[in-house]
Amino acid sequence: MIEVVVMIIAILGCILAILQRDLLKVAILTGINGACVAFLFQFLLAPDVALTQAIVGTAIVPVFLAMAIYKTQRMDDK
Amino acid sequence: MNEFIPLMVIIPIACALLLNLFHKKDKTVILMGIIVAIVLPIIPLIANYGLHYFGGHAPLITNSTLLSTLPSTIQNSALALFHPAVTYSYGALQKIFIFILGIIAFFAIFNSLSQNKKVSGPLMFLMFMGTAAVTAILLSDDIFHMYIFFEISALTQTGIILTSKTENNYETALKYMILGSIGGPLLLLGIGFVLGAVGSVNITDIVYAISHNLVDPLSPTLLFAFGLIFFGWLYTSGLPPFHTIKSGVYSKALPNASVLLQAFTVIIFIAIGIAIFRIFSYLPFFKTLIVVFSLIAMVLGVTMAIMQTDFRRMIAFLAVGELGYIGLGFGLATKLSITAGLFQAVNELVITALLFIGFGTILYLTKISDTRKLGGMIQHNSIVAIMVLIGGFAMAGVPPLNGFQSKLMIIQASLQSGFPEISIIAILVSIVTFMVFMKAYHSIYLKPKPNDLVGADKLVPRSSIAAIAILLIICIVLGLFPHLVTDNISQFAMGLI
Amino acid sequence: MTDILLILGDTQLMSLFTAAAFIVVGLFAAIFLDNIIKKIIGIAFIEEGANLFIVALGYKAGGVVPIFLPGMSADWFAANSAYPLPQALVLTSIVIGASTLAVMLAISMVLYKKYGTLSASEILGDKKTQTLAEKNAGDNNE
């Protein structure tokens, strides 16, 4: 049943991410989402994909986003 | 030699990576760029037809000693026929298109080497990388491999727009990327559906599985996969609803680079089009769908071209409209129509390259692309003006040029398959194409020169004149002897049906 | 009640549902939200959904990781391992997704310097045709 919990966290994370006004929080939520997907890959018997996704989804993508937000603006205008 | 087949992709990639190592040694860069650009059209001529399996993993059926050691469930099933490796297939069609792409890439690279002061840099890298990517798409028999190079070519096209310092190029690039990043994953999803239904991503295997009823051909999975892959195809080829962004992409790049961009588009269009045709042509609504989208593309392309004032956008919309003719060839799905469509693709590659380079000289001389501010350019260099005029005639389909031959074949094909309406629309569109081209030509070359038009004291670069002349010779030769190309293509089209 | 438990227990089916949810949320964000960074995040979700979908295709309930260890018989391995081809494909597409995201973020940073805003309607919205093309993109997907 743990995979169902992970899936629910992942979906909640991605819905919350697009509802946030604070873009830095969005970046962090994207990281959580990426980590959940990496767990799911492990459950789906794909450990090598899980490794890649763990690095790309939880570290590289949020860092890219955070750097872009640092160079632009933190709050969504609306 | 079959070993040449992967070299067609490897050489440009290696050149793209190595060129920038020699930054500031301009002579080395120019020498290397030109040598590779000359080699590109030569390799397809000396390579033999055949298949190339990466890693040497041929299908099990060809290796009987290995097959006999495997369990009988594998020996007796279709698995023994499936291709485990990424497969490149090189045939008559690939030969023609890679040769023409090589020639166009040579002129694009040669012109930008001789007209730019900075010879190394991102533009050269992207040009070689894009050439390699579309060559791989054309050669590949593996639908996922196509997706990878599809994404690489989308990235290189964006990069080519970014390197030109035209107005609003970043906005166009971002739009193209956002639409592309929606189209790309949806294409991947479609490939995923096919993979889920068949269990292989090799096109030959998929066709085998569908034609031998190993999977239900009309299952919702395959229909959904068709929808998604078709959507990705529309995006990459700039058929409606993406015609506006595609023409924006052409017009934001430098003229020498737009030559390559349109070549990439046409080749990806036919490569993925052939893949879709091979896999899904059994669907009852397949032909209608492609014919409808092609007709919309033709009509929208020319009508939007009339309204433009920027000549780069005019040619860009005309180029999108011409794609519709190729699509018609696929949609009518007879041997003659496919031959005609692919022949039209060859012609469009050459003619649009000619027009982009030809009108590019105007931009080089005056830095103006607005037709309302231009005029009287025929006095400046009448030879170029006349050659561009003949190129425009070729695009509109004036005999005896190559555009006429291919359009005539398409009209014959549509009459043969019992759709005179399509041939009427095709003729009308080609008349409007002629009109649009003459409007642009008149306002640039023929009407009196505006008083405030300055510049034009430079000479047209000789490399451009040479490129236009040679492309024009190809147009005339293909117009007089169309069987040089159509023989090979009809051989391929027979295998396709 | 038992039906729900059966569905919840089916990891493959649930993963496919999750992938579908990602794609729907991502498409919504990419098409309807105004902020460019959020559009880009939406695109990242679509890519993640597609990857999850393809990996879930190769899953085998009660199977083993597709690594052939010494001591396994080929017949048993063929009958019990997950399908490795989708996994190999997804490895590539994850990297492609990350690089596309990086390029888009870089372009949006340049555009922010020029316009001082991240609003897509202000940066890209000078032409009606663009919104039309995006709308059509949305219609075709559903």
XYZ file of C-alpha atoms in Angstrom:
717
model
C 0.000 0.000 0.000
C 2.951 2.332 0.430
C 3.078 2.969 -3.315
C -0.505 4.307 -3.230
C 0.526 6.795 -0.543
C 3.507 7.860 -2.658
C 1.272 8.316 -5.703
C -1.179 10.462 -3.717
C 1.679 12.622 -2.435
C 3.008 12.983 -5.986
C -0.346 14.062 -7.430
C -1.023 16.418 -4.506
C 2.463 17.842 -4.923
C 1.927 18.619 -8.569
C -1.535 20.139 -8.037
C -0.247 22.276 -5.139
C 2.736 23.326 -7.247
C 0.636 24.984 -9.909
C -1.635 26.638 -7.319
C 1.211 28.289 -5.355
C 1.887 31.995 -5.719
C 5.412 31.773 -4.291
C 7.564 30.392 -7.108
C 10.306 29.169 -4.772
C 7.772 26.952 -3.039
C 6.806 25.706 -6.484
C 10.401 24.668 -7.096
C 10.503 22.747 -3.800
C 7.182 21.048 -4.502
C 8.529 20.013 -7.925
C 11.428 18.388 -6.109
C 9.066 16.459 -3.827
C 7.105 15.369 -6.852
C 10.314 14.207 -8.569
C 11.337 12.226 -5.503
C 7.948 10.492 -5.388
C 8.257 9.548 -9.062
C 11.736 8.152 -8.365
C 10.200 5.973 -5.597
C 7.520 4.838 -8.022
C 10.129 3.817 -10.592
C 11.723 1.682 -7.881
C 8.347 0.021 -7.184
C 7.870 -0.548 -10.892
C 11.075 -2.666 -11.020
C 13.202 -0.041 -12.759
C 16.064 0.727 -10.364
C 18.355 2.320 -12.956
C 15.621 4.716 -14.082
C 14.893 5.473 -10.429
C 18.534 6.466 -9.885
C 18.503 8.849 -12.832
C 15.139 10.300 -11.880
C 16.303 10.762 -8.277
C 19.200 12.906 -9.439
C 17.398 14.780 -12.204
C 14.000 15.147 -10.567
C 14.998 15.992 -7.009
C 18.242 17.878 -7.521
C 18.808 19.215 -11.013
C 15.326 20.417 -11.996
C 14.544 22.235 -8.691
C 18.002 23.832 -8.717
C 17.482 25.044 -12.289
C 14.099 26.432 -11.301
C 15.447 28.063 -8.160
C 18.251 29.709 -10.112
C 15.819 31.001 -12.730
C 13.585 32.364 -9.951
C 16.567 33.992 -8.227
C 17.404 35.791 -11.459
C 13.809 36.847 -12.150
C 11.145 37.356 -9.505
C 9.943 35.278 -6.599
C 6.239 36.077 -6.555
C 3.741 35.379 -9.274
C 2.127 38.687 -10.157
C -1.486 37.576 -9.985
C 29.905 -0.626 -47.907
C 27.296 -0.756 -45.167
C 29.755 0.777 -42.728
C 29.093 4.121 -44.378
C 25.505 4.210 -43.140
C 26.165 5.278 -39.514
C 28.967 7.566 -40.746
C 26.347 9.838 -42.335
C 25.250 10.740 -38.802
C 28.548 10.387 -36.974
C 30.633 12.672 -39.203
C 28.492 15.810 -38.793
C 28.097 15.229 -35.040
C 31.852 14.788 -34.620
C 32.480 17.869 -36.748
C 29.983 19.898 -34.695
C 31.766 18.939 -31.501
C 35.303 19.384 -32.805
C 34.850 22.670 -34.683
C 34.688 24.807 -31.578
C 37.856 23.280 -30.183
C 39.703 25.244 -32.858
C 38.224 28.589 -31.862
C 40.369 31.529 -33.055
C 42.226 29.327 -35.570
C 39.899 30.482 -38.310
C 41.697 28.807 -41.199
C 41.486 25.391 -39.546
C 37.800 25.908 -38.811
C 36.997 26.995 -42.354
C 38.998 24.131 -43.843
C 37.369 21.569 -41.587
C 33.866 22.958 -42.094
C 34.193 22.982 -45.863
C 35.755 19.519 -46.050
C 32.976 18.029 -43.947
C 30.356 19.965 -45.907
C 31.762 18.503 -49.147
C 31.919 15.018 -47.668
C 28.250 15.142 -46.568
C 26.713 14.820 -50.067
C 29.412 12.362 -51.196
C 28.856 9.665 -48.549
C 25.308 8.766 -49.676
C 26.571 8.340 -53.229
C 29.211 5.756 -52.319
C 27.284 3.897 -49.625
C 25.506 0.664 -50.537
C 21.839 0.068 -49.852
C 21.192 -2.080 -46.833
C 20.461 -2.295 -43.135
C 22.796 -1.440 -40.309
C 22.241 -2.977 -36.880
C 23.895 -1.031 -34.084
C 25.997 -3.301 -31.919
C 25.648 -6.017 -34.561
C 22.463 -7.351 -32.940
C 20.803 -8.768 -36.025
C 17.347 -10.402 -35.751
C 17.501 -13.887 -34.256
C 16.242 -15.495 -37.449
C 19.497 -14.634 -39.213
C 21.581 -16.398 -36.561
C 20.445 -20.023 -36.483
C 23.069 -21.286 -34.035
C 21.983 -18.800 -31.382
C 18.320 -19.392 -32.141
C 18.603 -23.147 -31.606
C 19.882 -22.651 -28.061
C 16.855 -20.562 -27.059
C 13.581 -21.888 -25.589
C 11.032 -23.061 -28.125
C 8.562 -20.333 -27.078
C 10.934 -17.804 -28.591
C 11.917 -19.883 -31.611
C 8.377 -20.302 -32.849
C 7.033 -16.833 -32.114
C 7.384 -13.528 -33.915
C 10.142 -12.638 -31.433
C 12.620 -14.444 -33.673
C 11.848 -11.942 -36.437
C 11.946 -8.812 -34.292
C 14.855 -6.390 -34.447
C 16.592 -6.093 -31.086
C 18.994 -3.335 -32.174
C 18.467 0.219 -33.345
C 18.278 -0.290 -37.098
C 19.224 2.138 -39.833
C 17.803 1.296 -43.214
C 19.366 2.946 -46.224
C 17.567 2.724 -49.535
C 16.843 4.588 -52.741
C 14.730 7.245 -51.038
C 17.230 7.938 -48.266
C 19.972 8.251 -50.886
C 18.201 11.064 -52.738
C 17.160 13.004 -49.676
C 20.472 12.759 -47.851
C 22.246 13.821 -51.037
C 20.012 16.872 -51.472
C 20.239 17.698 -47.758
C 24.035 17.446 -48.067
C 24.062 19.905 -50.956
C 21.819 22.386 -49.154
C 23.799 22.049 -45.935
C 26.969 22.641 -47.937
C 25.639 25.910 -49.338
C 24.231 27.075 -46.005
C 27.513 26.340 -44.235
C 29.693 27.695 -47.028
C 27.702 30.932 -47.242
C 27.701 31.539 -43.538
C 31.449 30.781 -43.368
C 32.205 33.273 -46.108
C 29.830 36.018 -44.937
C 30.374 35.968 -41.180
C 33.437 37.346 -39.495
C 33.206 34.938 -36.573
C 33.493 31.554 -38.229
C 33.389 29.242 -35.252
C 30.706 29.527 -32.639
C 27.232 28.246 -31.826
C 25.762 28.705 -35.308
C 28.212 26.289 -36.952
C 27.717 23.810 -34.126
C 23.946 23.953 -34.474
C 23.994 23.664 -38.264
C 26.082 20.494 -38.214
C 24.134 19.052 -35.276
C 20.803 19.695 -36.961
C 22.022 18.107 -40.196
C 23.086 15.026 -38.260
C 19.753 14.899 -36.428
C 17.566 15.013 -39.518
C 19.806 12.498 -41.305
C 19.304 10.151 -38.365
C 15.531 10.680 -38.463
C 15.519 9.834 -42.151
C 17.667 6.721 -41.753
C 16.188 5.348 -38.588
C 13.804 2.432 -38.648
C 13.138 2.831 -34.943
C 10.348 5.108 -33.836
C 11.881 5.980 -30.456
C 15.210 6.799 -32.069
C 13.226 9.161 -34.280
C 11.759 10.808 -31.173
C 15.215 11.437 -29.688
C 16.490 13.112 -32.823
C 13.161 14.918 -33.189
C 13.844 16.580 -29.818
C 17.455 17.298 -30.771
C 16.345 18.893 -34.028
C 13.738 20.984 -32.175
C 16.480 22.185 -29.805
C 18.851 22.997 -32.685
C 16.120 24.880 -34.535
C 15.480 26.944 -31.409
C 19.201 27.504 -31.081
C 19.500 28.670 -34.685
C 16.790 31.278 -34.046
C 18.588 32.414 -30.892
C 21.912 32.923 -32.685
C 20.365 35.324 -35.203
C 20.148 38.789 -33.744
C 16.819 39.638 -35.357
C 14.076 41.465 -33.510
C 11.892 39.396 -31.179
C 13.792 36.181 -31.876
C 13.716 35.146 -28.210
C 9.936 35.447 -28.066
C 9.524 33.257 -31.155
C 12.030 30.769 -29.760
C 10.155 30.524 -26.454
C 6.815 30.070 -28.213
C 8.282 27.371 -30.433
C 9.824 25.614 -27.457
C 6.657 25.715 -25.347
C 4.556 24.313 -28.173
C 7.346 21.845 -28.953
C 7.593 20.682 -25.376
C 3.867 19.961 -25.438
C 4.125 18.200 -28.801
C 7.258 16.206 -27.944
C 6.002 14.398 -24.819
C 2.675 13.700 -26.524
C 4.597 12.062 -29.376
C 6.497 10.075 -26.747
C 3.189 9.078 -25.165
C 1.964 7.890 -28.558
C 5.132 5.830 -28.961
C 4.431 4.472 -25.478
C 0.971 3.316 -26.568
C 2.416 1.578 -29.623
C 5.073 -0.013 -27.413
C 2.388 -1.174 -25.012
C 0.358 -2.723 -27.808
C 3.151 -4.335 -29.814
C 6.132 -4.578 -27.465
C 8.629 -3.187 -29.940
C 9.572 0.228 -31.234
C 10.961 -0.963 -34.554
C 8.674 0.139 -37.388
C 9.125 -3.074 -39.390
C 8.165 -5.125 -36.332
C 5.132 -2.946 -35.631
C 3.977 -3.291 -39.231
C 4.510 -7.071 -39.042
C 2.562 -7.346 -35.791
C -0.344 -5.306 -37.126
C -0.517 -6.953 -40.543
C -0.374 -10.483 -39.083
C -3.096 -9.679 -36.537
C -0.818 -10.259 -33.559
C -2.529 -7.185 -32.157
C -6.020 -5.912 -32.875
C -5.497 -3.269 -35.586
C -8.553 -1.248 -34.580
C -7.982 -1.369 -30.820
C -8.473 1.950 -29.005
C -4.835 1.832 -27.887
C -3.566 2.031 -31.439
C -6.144 4.666 -32.397
C -5.093 6.837 -29.476
C -1.436 6.284 -30.358
C -2.191 7.380 -33.906
C -3.815 10.574 -32.637
C -0.852 11.475 -30.447
C 1.821 10.675 -33.052
C -0.167 12.563 -35.676
C -0.278 15.587 -33.373
C 3.505 15.468 -32.942
C 3.847 15.231 -36.714
C 1.658 18.302 -37.213
C 3.809 20.250 -34.765
C 7.131 19.316 -36.285
C 6.068 19.912 -39.863
C 4.229 23.168 -39.239
C 0.913 22.035 -40.675
C -2.096 23.847 -39.189
C -2.573 24.741 -36.315
C 1.191 25.311 -36.152
C 1.713 27.097 -39.482
C 2.039 30.522 -37.873
C 4.775 29.565 -35.446
C 6.641 27.612 -38.112
C 6.710 30.527 -40.527
C 7.730 32.777 -37.637
C 10.661 30.436 -37.005
C 11.798 30.636 -40.632
C 11.580 34.395 -40.754
C 13.411 35.042 -37.484
C 16.562 33.170 -38.535
C 19.298 34.555 -40.741
C 18.620 33.725 -44.426
C 21.439 31.184 -44.659
C 20.150 29.461 -41.555
C 16.510 29.510 -42.687
C 17.639 27.527 -45.714
C 18.659 24.752 -43.351
C 15.609 25.197 -41.119
C 13.187 24.616 -43.987
C 15.262 21.649 -45.163
C 15.025 20.165 -41.656
C 11.268 20.698 -41.610
C 10.666 19.085 -44.990
C 12.839 16.083 -44.201
C 11.324 15.487 -40.759
C 7.903 15.894 -42.352
C 8.508 13.141 -44.887
C 10.463 10.859 -42.523
C 7.819 10.821 -39.786
C 5.118 10.933 -42.475
C 6.484 7.731 -44.024
C 6.675 6.111 -40.582
C 3.036 7.022 -39.858
C 2.031 5.866 -43.310
C 3.730 2.491 -42.896
C 2.199 1.863 -39.483
C -1.275 3.384 -39.655
C -2.317 3.509 -43.315
C -4.797 0.656 -42.723
C -7.028 2.970 -40.667
C -10.208 3.877 -42.582
C -10.041 7.621 -41.889
C -6.259 7.916 -42.333
C -6.272 9.161 -45.925
C -9.117 11.622 -45.403
C -7.426 13.108 -42.340
C -4.122 13.709 -44.104
C -5.803 15.118 -47.225
C -7.889 17.507 -45.107
C -4.907 18.785 -43.133
C -2.856 19.162 -46.326
C -5.583 21.148 -48.054
C -5.975 23.409 -45.009
C -2.212 23.922 -44.973
C -2.145 24.810 -48.667
C -5.023 27.258 -48.455
C -3.950 28.867 -45.158
C -0.327 29.054 -46.307
C -1.041 31.029 -49.447
C -3.810 33.199 -47.998
C -1.647 34.239 -45.070
C 1.273 34.814 -47.437
C -0.807 37.391 -49.355
C -1.327 39.456 -46.221
C 2.345 39.714 -45.234
C 4.537 42.702 -45.896
C 7.806 41.150 -44.731
C 9.232 39.130 -47.626
C 10.851 36.578 -45.325
C 7.465 35.800 -43.817
C 5.949 35.612 -47.286
C 8.373 32.918 -48.404
C 7.952 31.200 -45.056
C 4.176 30.946 -45.474
C 4.584 29.835 -49.092
C 6.973 27.115 -47.883
C 4.341 25.941 -45.380
C 1.747 25.930 -48.149
C 3.990 23.850 -50.389
C 4.185 21.224 -47.633
C 0.491 20.622 -48.273
C 1.312 19.195 -51.716
C 3.614 16.603 -50.152
C 0.886 15.764 -47.652
C -1.585 15.307 -50.537
C 0.763 12.740 -52.003
C 0.641 10.716 -48.778
C -3.079 11.224 -48.398
C -4.094 9.957 -51.837
C -1.951 6.873 -51.157
C -1.472 5.557 -54.672
C 1.933 4.734 -56.122
C 1.843 7.738 -58.427
C 0.715 10.139 -55.726
C 3.392 9.086 -53.238
C 6.038 9.370 -55.940
C 4.685 12.807 -56.801
C 4.589 13.919 -53.172
C 8.160 12.836 -52.478
C 9.346 14.385 -55.742
C 7.616 17.591 -54.665
C 9.547 17.332 -51.374
C 12.858 17.188 -53.283
C 11.810 20.164 -55.383
C 10.651 22.165 -52.399
C 13.969 21.573 -50.632
C 15.855 23.006 -53.604
C 13.485 25.830 -54.562
C 12.881 27.215 -51.081
C 16.625 27.121 -50.427
C 17.120 29.117 -53.620
C 14.490 31.698 -52.665
C 15.774 32.120 -49.108
C 19.342 32.644 -50.334
C 18.160 34.869 -53.193
C 16.015 37.175 -51.091
C 18.664 36.905 -48.377
C 20.977 38.952 -50.613
C 18.473 41.831 -50.350
C 18.641 41.634 -46.589
C 22.436 41.515 -46.788
C 22.543 44.649 -48.940
C 19.877 46.821 -47.338
C 19.150 45.309 -43.886
C 15.449 45.859 -44.685
C 12.909 43.089 -45.046
C 9.760 45.203 -45.359
C 8.574 45.103 -48.967
C 6.952 48.533 -48.665
C 10.319 50.193 -48.096
C 12.111 48.376 -50.899
C 12.179 48.768 -54.662
C 14.287 48.948 -57.782
C 16.743 46.329 -56.684
C 16.909 44.899 -60.217
C 19.276 47.701 -61.193
C 21.693 46.635 -58.539
C 22.277 43.068 -59.616
C 20.089 41.956 -62.468
C 21.605 38.454 -62.767
C 20.558 37.546 -59.233
C 17.157 39.125 -59.843
C 16.552 36.986 -62.932
C 17.729 33.811 -61.224
C 15.396 34.471 -58.277
C 12.554 35.077 -60.752
C 13.149 31.671 -62.368
C 13.247 30.118 -58.886
C 9.868 31.667 -58.135
C 8.503 30.295 -61.421
C 9.736 26.862 -60.339
C 7.890 27.171 -57.038
C 4.652 28.230 -58.714
C 4.907 25.405 -61.236
C 5.777 27.043 -64.559
C 6.982 24.559 -67.203
C 9.604 23.241 -67.816
C 10.926 23.648 -64.258
C 10.873 20.975 -61.589
C 7.937 22.399 -59.616
C 5.790 21.984 -62.697
C 6.690 18.300 -63.081
C 5.870 17.377 -59.500
C 2.667 19.420 -59.332
C 1.527 17.930 -62.615
C 2.122 14.461 -61.194
C 0.095 15.312 -58.076
C -2.790 16.622 -60.194
C -2.670 13.507 -62.382
C -2.650 11.320 -59.284
C -5.667 13.074 -57.789
C -7.553 12.757 -61.078
C -6.670 9.071 -61.290
C -7.948 8.367 -57.804
C -11.180 10.140 -58.600
C -10.867 13.438 -56.762
C -11.022 16.196 -59.416
C -11.902 18.677 -56.626
C -8.462 18.224 -55.092
C -6.756 18.879 -58.388
C -8.774 22.066 -58.852
C -7.745 23.307 -55.395
C -4.134 22.373 -56.149
C -4.175 24.371 -59.391
C -5.827 27.359 -57.700
C -3.293 27.325 -54.871
C -0.443 27.186 -57.321
C -1.881 30.191 -59.191
C -2.171 32.138 -55.927
C 1.399 31.103 -55.077
C 2.495 32.598 -58.368
C 0.575 35.775 -57.602
C 2.084 36.135 -54.123
C 5.554 35.571 -55.453
C 5.091 38.101 -58.228
C 3.751 40.637 -55.716
C 6.839 40.234 -53.550
C 9.110 40.240 -56.569
C 7.512 43.354 -58.010
C 7.720 45.315 -54.786
C 11.349 44.371 -54.202
C 12.874 44.415 -57.661
C 10.649 46.161 -60.175
C 8.783 49.109 -58.627
C 10.594 52.486 -58.552
C 13.256 52.827 -55.933
C 12.088 54.769 -52.831
C 14.132 57.879 -52.171
C 15.020 56.987 -48.616
C 16.435 53.571 -49.578
C 20.133 53.766 -48.811
C 22.848 51.156 -48.693
C 23.148 48.853 -51.656
C 26.665 50.064 -52.268
C 28.020 46.662 -51.292
C 28.343 43.849 -53.788
C 26.295 40.697 -53.557
C 28.616 38.049 -52.080
C 29.949 35.704 -54.720
C 29.248 32.648 -52.608
C 25.530 33.510 -52.644
C 25.523 33.941 -56.423
C 27.255 30.582 -56.862
C 24.761 28.883 -54.526
C 21.775 30.384 -56.360
C 23.208 29.423 -59.740
C 23.896 25.819 -58.792
C 20.492 25.386 -57.124
C 18.889 26.842 -60.250
C 20.793 24.353 -62.411
C 19.453 21.546 -60.213
C 15.920 22.954 -60.678
C 16.249 23.013 -64.464
C 17.892 19.581 -64.671
C 15.185 18.033 -62.493
C 12.547 19.795 -64.580
C 13.925 18.416 -67.845
C 14.865 14.968 -66.577
C 12.489 14.202 -63.691
C 13.111 10.468 -64.001
C 16.540 10.993 -62.401
C 14.651 11.230 -59.120
C 11.268 9.687 -59.783
C 12.690 6.294 -60.815
C 14.260 5.816 -57.408
C 11.255 7.227 -55.587
C 8.660 5.140 -57.408
C 10.722 2.058 -56.577
C 10.408 3.084 -52.917
C 6.720 3.980 -53.234
C 5.980 0.531 -54.657
C 7.512 -1.035 -51.556
C 5.488 1.267 -49.330
C 2.046 0.221 -50.551
C -15.431 -1.952 -1.463
C -13.433 -4.994 -2.481
C -13.312 -3.619 -6.014
C -11.656 -0.436 -4.803
C -9.155 -2.445 -2.816
C -8.399 -4.536 -5.901
C -7.788 -1.446 -7.973
C -5.675 0.136 -5.244
C -3.658 -3.070 -5.014
C -2.911 -3.058 -8.736
C 0.326 -1.088 -8.856
C 0.430 -0.954 -12.641
C -3.089 0.424 -13.008
C -2.528 2.964 -10.244
C 0.721 4.092 -11.864
C -1.091 4.611 -15.141
C -3.710 6.703 -13.318
C -0.953 8.742 -11.677
C 0.689 9.305 -15.052
C -2.640 10.439 -16.490
C -3.108 12.850 -13.566
C 0.374 14.304 -14.173
C -0.352 14.810 -17.849
C -3.725 16.460 -17.219
C -2.328 18.806 -14.551
C 0.685 19.574 -16.750
C -1.444 20.345 -19.800
C -3.661 22.596 -17.698
C -0.642 24.489 -16.389
C 1.076 24.739 -19.775
C -1.996 25.994 -21.613
C -4.016 28.056 -19.151
C -1.563 29.533 -16.627
C -0.056 32.887 -17.423
C 3.278 32.720 -15.616
C 6.058 31.417 -17.880
C 7.886 29.553 -15.098
C 4.646 27.762 -14.248
C 4.078 26.910 -17.900
C 7.562 25.376 -17.948
C 6.844 23.431 -14.761
C 3.648 22.177 -16.369
C 5.678 20.933 -19.321
C 8.028 19.161 -16.913
C 4.985 17.419 -15.391
C 3.789 16.270 -18.827
C 7.219 14.775 -19.477
C 7.250 13.091 -16.070
C 3.802 11.650 -16.755
C 4.875 10.254 -20.124
C 7.963 8.671 -18.531
C 5.948 7.129 -15.704
C 3.431 5.795 -18.220
C 6.110 4.077 -20.303
C 7.875 2.535 -17.305
C 4.535 1.290 -15.949
C 3.962 -0.546 -19.255
C 6.936 -2.800 -18.593
C 5.930 -3.664 -15.019
C 5.142 -7.271 -14.129
C 3.247 -7.892 -10.911
C 5.341 -10.113 -8.651
C 8.223 -10.004 -11.123
C 11.895 -9.277 -10.633
C 14.174 -6.469 -11.710
C 15.368 -7.202 -15.271
C 18.967 -7.995 -14.343
C 20.169 -11.457 -15.307
C 22.073 -12.746 -12.290
C 24.253 -15.884 -12.324
C 22.280 -18.932 -11.287
C 18.993 -17.918 -12.885
C 17.590 -20.133 -15.593
C 16.783 -18.340 -18.821
C 13.239 -19.720 -18.938
C 12.434 -18.570 -15.419
C 13.972 -15.154 -16.077
C 12.035 -14.691 -19.300
C 8.788 -15.554 -17.529
C 9.314 -13.387 -14.435
C 11.349 -10.293 -15.203
C 9.895 -6.871 -15.989
C 10.205 -5.742 -19.605
C 13.497 -3.818 -19.842
C 12.973 -2.000 -23.168
C 10.688 0.783 -21.815
C 13.144 1.413 -18.987
C 15.996 1.882 -21.431
C 13.882 4.342 -23.423
C 12.866 6.368 -20.373
C 16.486 6.844 -19.260
C 17.064 8.826 -22.457
C 13.856 10.775 -22.306
C 14.454 11.934 -18.691
C 17.703 13.555 -19.774
C 16.054 15.128 -22.842
C 13.332 16.555 -20.599
C 15.852 18.121 -18.224
C 17.827 19.715 -21.054
C 14.700 21.144 -22.719
C 13.668 22.603 -19.364
C 17.080 24.230 -18.930
C 16.938 25.861 -22.368
C 13.422 27.190 -21.766
C 14.390 28.622 -18.368
C 17.414 30.306 -19.915
C 15.273 31.939 -22.610
C 12.713 33.102 -20.059
C 15.494 34.675 -17.972
C 16.631 36.678 -21.014
C 13.055 37.739 -21.713
C 12.588 38.802 -18.088
C 15.522 41.170 -18.473
C 13.850 42.681 -21.523
C 10.258 42.954 -20.262
C 10.579 42.949 -16.445
C 7.725 40.484 -16.102
C 7.097 36.758 -16.353
C 3.568 37.093 -17.698
C 3.161 35.128 -20.904
C 0.332 37.327 -22.159
C 2.558 40.399 -21.974
C 5.623 38.759 -23.538
C 4.074 36.508 -26.137
C 0.595 37.935 -26.409
C 1.197 40.470 -29.143
C -0.540 38.280 -31.696
C -3.943 36.632 -31.536
C -2.764 33.675 -33.620
C -0.543 32.367 -30.859
C -3.327 31.881 -28.345
C -5.359 30.258 -31.094
C -2.582 27.769 -31.854
C -2.274 26.910 -28.170
C -6.008 26.411 -27.852
C -5.988 24.053 -30.803
C -3.078 22.226 -29.222
C -5.234 21.688 -26.159
C -8.273 20.533 -28.139
C -6.339 17.929 -30.077
C -5.007 16.336 -26.938
C -8.286 15.589 -25.288
